[in-house]
Short mmCIF file of C-alpha atoms and ligand atoms in Angstrom, two decimals:
data_model
loop_
_atom_site.label_atom_id
_atom_site.label_comp_id
_atom_site.label_asym_id
_atom_site.label_seq_id
_atom_site.Cartn_x
_atom_site.Cartn_y
_atom_site.Cartn_z
CA MET A 1 107.13 201.55 112.20
CA GLY A 2 108.25 205.06 111.30
CA LEU A 3 106.44 207.51 109.07
CA GLN A 4 105.47 206.07 105.69
CA VAL A 5 105.44 208.31 102.64
CA TYR A 6 103.66 207.65 99.35
CA ILE A 7 105.89 208.18 96.36
CA ASN A 8 105.15 207.24 92.75
CA GLY A 9 102.81 204.37 93.51
CA LYS A 10 104.46 202.97 96.64
CA TRP A 11 104.63 203.59 100.34
CA MET A 12 108.04 203.64 101.94
CA PRO A 13 109.73 204.83 105.14
CA LYS A 14 110.44 208.55 105.07
CA GLU A 15 114.21 207.94 105.12
CA LEU A 16 113.92 206.14 101.77
CA ALA A 17 111.38 208.40 100.11
CA SER A 18 113.45 210.63 97.82
CA VAL A 19 113.34 212.27 94.41
CA SER A 20 115.98 212.42 91.70
CA VAL A 21 118.39 215.35 91.43
CA PHE A 22 117.11 215.58 87.83
CA ASP A 23 113.55 216.19 88.96
CA HIS A 24 112.36 219.53 87.58
CA GLY A 25 110.45 220.18 90.80
CA LEU A 26 113.86 220.53 92.42
CA LEU A 27 115.82 221.99 89.49
CA TYR A 28 113.25 224.61 88.53
CA GLY A 29 110.44 224.67 91.08
CA ASP A 30 108.36 223.19 88.28
CA GLY A 31 105.45 221.58 90.09
CA VAL A 32 102.37 222.12 92.23
CA PHE A 33 101.31 221.25 95.74
CA GLU A 34 98.59 221.35 98.37
CA GLY A 35 98.60 221.60 102.15
CA ILE A 36 95.53 219.89 103.63
CA ARG A 37 94.40 219.02 107.14
CA ALA A 38 92.59 216.12 108.73
CA TYR A 39 90.58 216.72 111.89
CA GLY A 40 89.43 213.64 113.81
CA SER A 41 89.44 211.32 110.76
CA LEU A 42 87.82 213.93 108.52
CA VAL A 43 89.87 215.46 105.70
CA PHE A 44 88.73 219.06 105.61
CA ARG A 45 87.44 220.12 102.18
CA LEU A 46 89.54 217.47 100.43
CA ARG A 47 87.64 217.78 97.13
CA GLU A 48 88.23 221.55 97.04
CA HIS A 49 91.95 221.06 97.65
CA LEU A 50 92.15 218.45 94.88
CA GLN A 51 90.23 220.72 92.53
CA ARG A 52 92.76 223.51 93.19
CA LEU A 53 95.67 221.09 92.71
CA TRP A 54 94.24 219.98 89.37
CA GLU A 55 93.67 223.59 88.30
CA SER A 56 97.24 224.60 89.22
CA ALA A 57 98.56 221.61 87.27
CA HIS A 58 96.29 222.35 84.31
CA THR A 59 97.60 225.90 83.99
CA LEU A 60 101.18 224.60 84.09
CA MET A 61 100.21 221.86 81.60
CA ILE A 62 101.17 219.06 83.96
CA THR A 63 98.91 216.05 83.50
CA ILE A 64 98.53 214.33 86.85
CA PRO A 65 98.64 210.59 86.08
CA LEU A 66 95.90 209.77 88.59
CA THR A 67 92.23 210.60 88.74
CA LYS A 68 91.03 212.82 91.59
CA GLN A 69 89.34 209.75 93.03
CA GLN A 70 92.58 207.79 92.94
CA MET A 71 94.42 210.69 94.58
CA GLU A 72 91.76 210.80 97.27
CA ARG A 73 92.32 207.10 97.94
CA VAL A 74 96.11 207.56 98.06
CA ILE A 75 95.75 210.36 100.61
CA ILE A 76 93.38 208.36 102.79
CA GLU A 77 95.54 205.24 102.54
CA THR A 78 98.59 207.28 103.59
CA LEU A 79 96.70 208.60 106.62
CA ARG A 80 95.59 205.09 107.53
CA THR A 81 99.05 203.59 107.08
CA ASN A 82 100.36 206.17 109.51
CA ARG A 83 97.35 205.78 111.83
CA LEU A 84 96.70 209.51 111.85
CA GLN A 85 93.37 211.03 112.83
CA ASP A 86 94.63 214.59 113.04
CA ALA A 87 97.23 215.41 110.45
CA TYR A 88 98.83 217.83 108.08
CA ILE A 89 98.89 216.43 104.54
CA ARG A 90 101.28 217.58 101.84
CA VAL A 91 100.53 216.53 98.27
CA VAL A 92 103.20 217.33 95.68
CA VAL A 93 103.17 216.78 91.93
CA THR A 94 106.29 217.80 90.00
CA ARG A 95 106.97 217.93 86.27
CA GLY A 96 109.09 214.83 86.83
CA VAL A 97 112.59 213.73 85.93
CA GLY A 98 114.14 215.41 82.89
CA ASP A 99 117.52 216.61 81.74
CA LEU A 100 119.36 219.77 82.78
CA GLY A 101 117.52 221.92 80.25
CA LEU A 102 114.27 223.75 81.00
CA ASP A 103 112.20 221.87 78.43
CA PRO A 104 109.28 220.31 80.26
CA ALA A 105 108.65 218.01 77.29
CA LYS A 106 111.75 216.06 78.35
CA CYS A 107 110.01 215.07 81.57
CA LYS A 108 107.98 212.00 80.78
CA THR A 109 106.10 211.28 84.02
CA PRO A 110 105.20 213.60 86.87
CA THR A 111 106.59 212.71 90.28
CA ILE A 112 103.88 212.37 92.92
CA PHE A 113 104.35 212.17 96.65
CA VAL A 114 102.08 212.46 99.65
CA ILE A 115 103.37 213.12 103.16
CA THR A 116 101.05 212.89 106.15
CA ASP A 117 102.46 213.99 109.45
CA LYS A 118 101.41 215.13 112.89
CA ILE A 119 100.07 218.61 112.82
CA VAL A 120 102.35 221.20 114.39
CA LEU A 121 100.08 223.76 115.98
CA TYR A 122 100.95 227.39 116.46
CA PRO A 123 101.31 228.31 120.13
CA ALA A 124 97.93 229.01 121.76
CA SER A 125 99.30 232.34 123.00
CA LEU A 126 99.37 233.58 119.40
CA TYR A 127 95.60 233.17 119.13
CA LYS A 128 95.01 234.86 122.48
CA LYS A 129 97.42 237.75 122.02
CA GLY A 130 97.33 238.09 118.25
CA LEU A 131 100.09 238.56 115.69
CA LYS A 132 102.19 241.59 114.87
CA ILE A 133 102.90 241.76 111.15
CA ILE A 134 104.90 244.05 108.90
CA THR A 135 104.67 245.19 105.28
CA VAL A 136 107.66 244.02 103.26
CA PRO A 137 109.31 245.58 100.20
CA THR A 138 109.03 242.46 98.06
CA VAL A 139 105.74 242.78 96.19
CA ARG A 140 103.50 239.79 95.52
CA ASN A 141 104.04 238.16 92.13
CA LEU A 142 102.18 239.82 89.29
CA PRO A 143 99.24 237.73 88.10
CA GLU A 144 100.57 238.39 84.58
CA ALA A 145 103.92 236.81 85.54
CA ILE A 146 103.54 233.93 88.01
CA ASN A 147 99.91 234.01 89.01
CA PRO A 148 99.63 233.67 92.81
CA ALA A 149 96.46 231.64 92.18
CA ILE A 150 98.74 228.80 91.07
CA LYS A 151 99.94 226.90 94.13
CA SER A 152 103.29 226.11 92.57
CA LEU A 153 106.55 224.83 94.02
CA ASN A 154 108.08 228.19 93.18
CA TYR A 155 107.61 229.93 96.53
CA LEU A 156 110.60 232.30 96.36
CA ASN A 157 108.33 235.35 96.30
CA ASN A 158 106.86 234.28 99.64
CA ILE A 159 110.21 233.17 101.05
CA LEU A 160 111.82 236.55 100.32
CA ALA A 161 108.90 238.23 102.05
CA LYS A 162 109.22 235.89 105.04
CA ILE A 163 112.95 236.66 105.32
CA GLU A 164 112.22 240.39 105.27
CA ALA A 165 109.58 240.03 107.99
CA LYS A 166 111.89 237.96 110.17
CA ASN A 167 114.76 240.41 109.64
CA SER A 168 112.44 243.00 111.16
CA GLY A 169 111.47 240.78 114.08
CA CYS A 170 108.03 239.74 112.77
CA GLU A 171 106.78 236.24 112.06
CA GLU A 172 104.57 237.15 109.14
CA ALA A 173 104.81 239.55 106.19
CA LEU A 174 102.05 241.61 104.65
CA MET A 175 102.48 241.68 100.87
CA MET A 176 101.23 244.39 98.51
CA ASN A 177 100.80 244.03 94.79
CA HIS A 178 102.79 246.20 92.36
CA GLN A 179 100.19 248.98 92.70
CA GLY A 180 100.41 249.08 96.47
CA TYR A 181 97.15 247.28 97.20
CA VAL A 182 96.95 244.65 99.92
CA THR A 183 97.09 241.06 98.63
CA GLU A 184 97.89 238.48 101.31
CA CYS A 185 100.61 237.21 103.64
CA THR A 186 103.30 234.62 102.82
CA GLY A 187 101.08 231.63 103.61
CA ASP A 188 97.73 233.11 104.60
CA ASN A 189 94.91 235.26 103.20
CA ILE A 190 93.90 238.43 104.98
CA PHE A 191 90.56 239.83 106.17
CA MET A 192 89.55 243.05 107.91
CA VAL A 193 86.39 244.04 109.77
CA LYS A 194 85.16 247.62 109.64
CA THR A 195 82.07 249.29 111.01
CA GLU A 196 81.51 252.00 108.48
CA SER A 197 79.89 255.30 109.24
CA GLY A 198 76.48 255.78 107.71
CA THR A 199 73.05 254.57 108.50
CA ARG A 200 73.77 250.87 108.74
CA ARG A 201 76.49 250.97 111.45
CA LYS A 202 77.01 247.30 110.90
CA PRO A 203 80.41 245.65 110.74
CA VAL A 204 81.47 244.59 107.25
CA LEU A 205 83.86 241.73 106.61
CA ILE A 206 86.27 242.65 103.81
CA THR A 207 88.96 240.73 101.93
CA PRO A 208 90.92 241.75 98.84
CA PRO A 209 89.55 240.34 95.58
CA ASP A 210 91.79 237.52 94.42
CA TYR A 211 92.45 239.08 90.99
CA LEU A 212 94.86 241.51 92.68
CA GLY A 213 97.22 238.56 93.15
CA ALA A 214 96.55 236.08 95.93
CA LEU A 215 95.94 232.40 96.40
CA LYS A 216 92.25 231.49 96.39
CA GLY A 217 92.42 230.09 99.91
CA ILE A 218 90.19 227.21 100.90
CA THR A 219 90.04 228.58 104.45
CA ARG A 220 89.25 232.03 103.04
CA GLN A 221 86.31 230.56 101.15
CA ALA A 222 85.09 228.70 104.26
CA ILE A 223 85.21 231.93 106.29
CA ILE A 224 83.25 233.81 103.61
CA GLU A 225 80.57 231.09 103.70
CA LEU A 226 80.45 231.09 107.52
CA ALA A 227 80.07 234.88 107.55
CA GLN A 228 77.30 234.69 104.99
CA SER A 229 75.40 232.06 106.95
CA ARG A 230 75.53 234.41 109.95
CA LYS A 231 74.26 237.23 107.70
CA ILE A 232 77.43 239.20 108.29
CA ALA A 233 77.88 241.75 105.49
CA PHE A 234 80.77 240.69 103.26
CA GLU A 235 82.65 242.38 100.45
CA ALA A 236 85.68 241.50 98.33
CA ARG A 237 87.14 244.98 98.00
CA VAL A 238 90.44 246.59 97.02
CA ILE A 239 92.12 247.77 100.23
CA THR A 240 95.21 249.75 101.15
CA ARG A 241 97.47 249.71 104.22
CA HIS A 242 95.56 252.79 105.43
CA ASP A 243 92.34 250.75 105.42
CA LEU A 244 93.99 247.97 107.42
CA PHE A 245 95.55 250.38 109.95
CA ASN A 246 92.09 251.81 110.62
CA ALA A 247 90.17 248.55 110.67
CA ASP A 248 88.33 247.36 113.79
CA GLU A 249 89.80 243.89 113.39
CA VAL A 250 92.23 242.10 111.11
CA PHE A 251 92.83 238.36 110.86
CA LEU A 252 94.60 235.85 108.63
CA THR A 253 93.28 232.54 107.33
CA GLY A 254 95.07 229.42 106.13
CA THR A 255 95.08 225.66 106.42
CA ALA A 256 97.86 225.61 109.01
CA ALA A 257 96.94 228.77 110.94
CA GLU A 258 93.14 228.41 110.59
CA VAL A 259 92.04 231.89 111.76
CA ILE A 260 94.66 233.99 113.49
CA PRO A 261 94.10 237.52 114.84
CA VAL A 262 96.40 240.39 113.85
CA VAL A 263 96.76 243.14 116.46
CA GLU A 264 99.52 245.30 115.03
CA ILE A 265 100.60 246.22 111.48
CA ASP A 266 103.74 248.32 110.83
CA GLY A 267 103.67 249.59 114.40
CA ARG A 268 100.00 250.67 114.21
CA LYS A 269 97.66 249.13 116.72
CA ILE A 270 94.61 247.52 115.09
CA GLY A 271 91.31 248.27 116.80
CA ALA A 272 91.65 247.70 120.53
CA GLY A 273 95.00 245.95 120.06
CA LYS A 274 93.58 242.57 120.95
CA PRO A 275 91.75 239.83 119.03
CA GLY A 276 88.37 241.14 117.91
CA LYS A 277 84.88 239.87 118.53
CA MET A 278 84.09 238.86 114.96
CA THR A 279 87.49 237.16 114.63
CA ASN A 280 86.71 235.00 117.66
CA ILE A 281 83.19 234.22 116.45
CA LEU A 282 84.46 233.12 113.04
CA LEU A 283 87.29 231.10 114.59
CA GLY A 284 84.70 229.26 116.73
CA ASP A 285 82.48 228.66 113.69
CA PHE A 286 85.49 227.43 111.74
CA HIS A 287 86.40 224.90 114.45
CA ARG A 288 82.83 223.58 114.39
CA LEU A 289 82.96 223.33 110.59
CA THR A 290 86.16 221.24 110.66
CA LYS A 291 84.26 218.65 112.70
CA LYS A 292 81.69 218.07 109.97
CA ASP A 293 82.87 219.28 106.55
CA GLY A 294 85.15 216.83 104.78
CA VAL A 295 85.87 213.32 103.63
CA ARG A 296 85.64 210.75 106.44
CA TYR A 297 87.92 207.75 106.77
CA ARG A 298 88.43 204.91 109.21
CA LEU A 299 91.76 203.88 110.63
N1 LIG B 1 98.15 232.29 100.61
C1 LIG B 1 99.25 231.57 100.37
C2 LIG B 1 100.38 232.21 99.64
C3 LIG B 1 99.34 230.24 100.81
O1 LIG B 1 100.42 229.52 100.58
C4 LIG B 1 98.25 229.68 101.51
C5 LIG B 1 98.27 228.24 101.95
N2 LIG B 1 99.20 227.99 102.96
C6 LIG B 1 97.12 230.48 101.76
C7 LIG B 1 97.10 231.77 101.27
C8 LIG B 1 95.91 229.95 102.49
O2 LIG B 1 95.25 229.02 101.68
P1 LIG B 1 94.42 227.80 102.28
O3 LIG B 1 93.38 228.40 103.17
O4 LIG B 1 93.87 227.11 101.11
O5 LIG B 1 95.40 226.98 103.06
#
């Protein structure tokens, strides 16, 4: 049996799972989504992902026609149907089928689908050697326009940035906001570590505050909590490229990438030019967390 996809109340083979050409998710990017992971039959922070999905939908005034509990059951059932213990889960809710006009009121029922698939891991070499990233000209969406806190189907801002990074030979783009402050990358949040001069001489973990325009990453939150339980000093602080260039360590966080070290930004070597100590500690802590923090299911 091939991969089964949940769509609007039913499971069907992936070849048959399709949406209408009149779906506003397709016509206008009018919808929301989540990317979630399961580790050894444990869905990592599932409730937090569903909460974010519901919040994104609420802001867009899309009423998801399931309860969070029902959605949780759909996700678990999809994993079980596909006999997946380790998986990447994509949950999508669109405005639904309407006419060719923009009017969301013409869309009567949201389209819902859930895809669970084998997780495609980044090459291990990337974690050992670290990433080289580049700042791109496309600025992150203004929170006053399309708030990056909404995980919407409209990802063109990120896609343009990704194209610009790839045109310059980099896999990932660093995005500024309209004032030139660091926000995040195209699919990951960003952190830096800096030992500041002064009496403390202790490394501080820093990430931009999300009001500047970034997704409130679930992995980001997990890393903040792990750092706090290790009593690592943490601050959400406005940072510039200059701050990143002169950091001891930089790393990115996201559901797919987990914690990935950054060793070069815009041609500037970061720290010693190899993955840093705190990055590796937090990556280890994160791996341990994925083995215990989540919703368990049985195949
Ligand atoms: N920023 C953006 C723009 C994202 O799309 C994502 C998710 N891929 C993240 C950050 C990381 O968020 P999370 O840790 O919740 O996956």
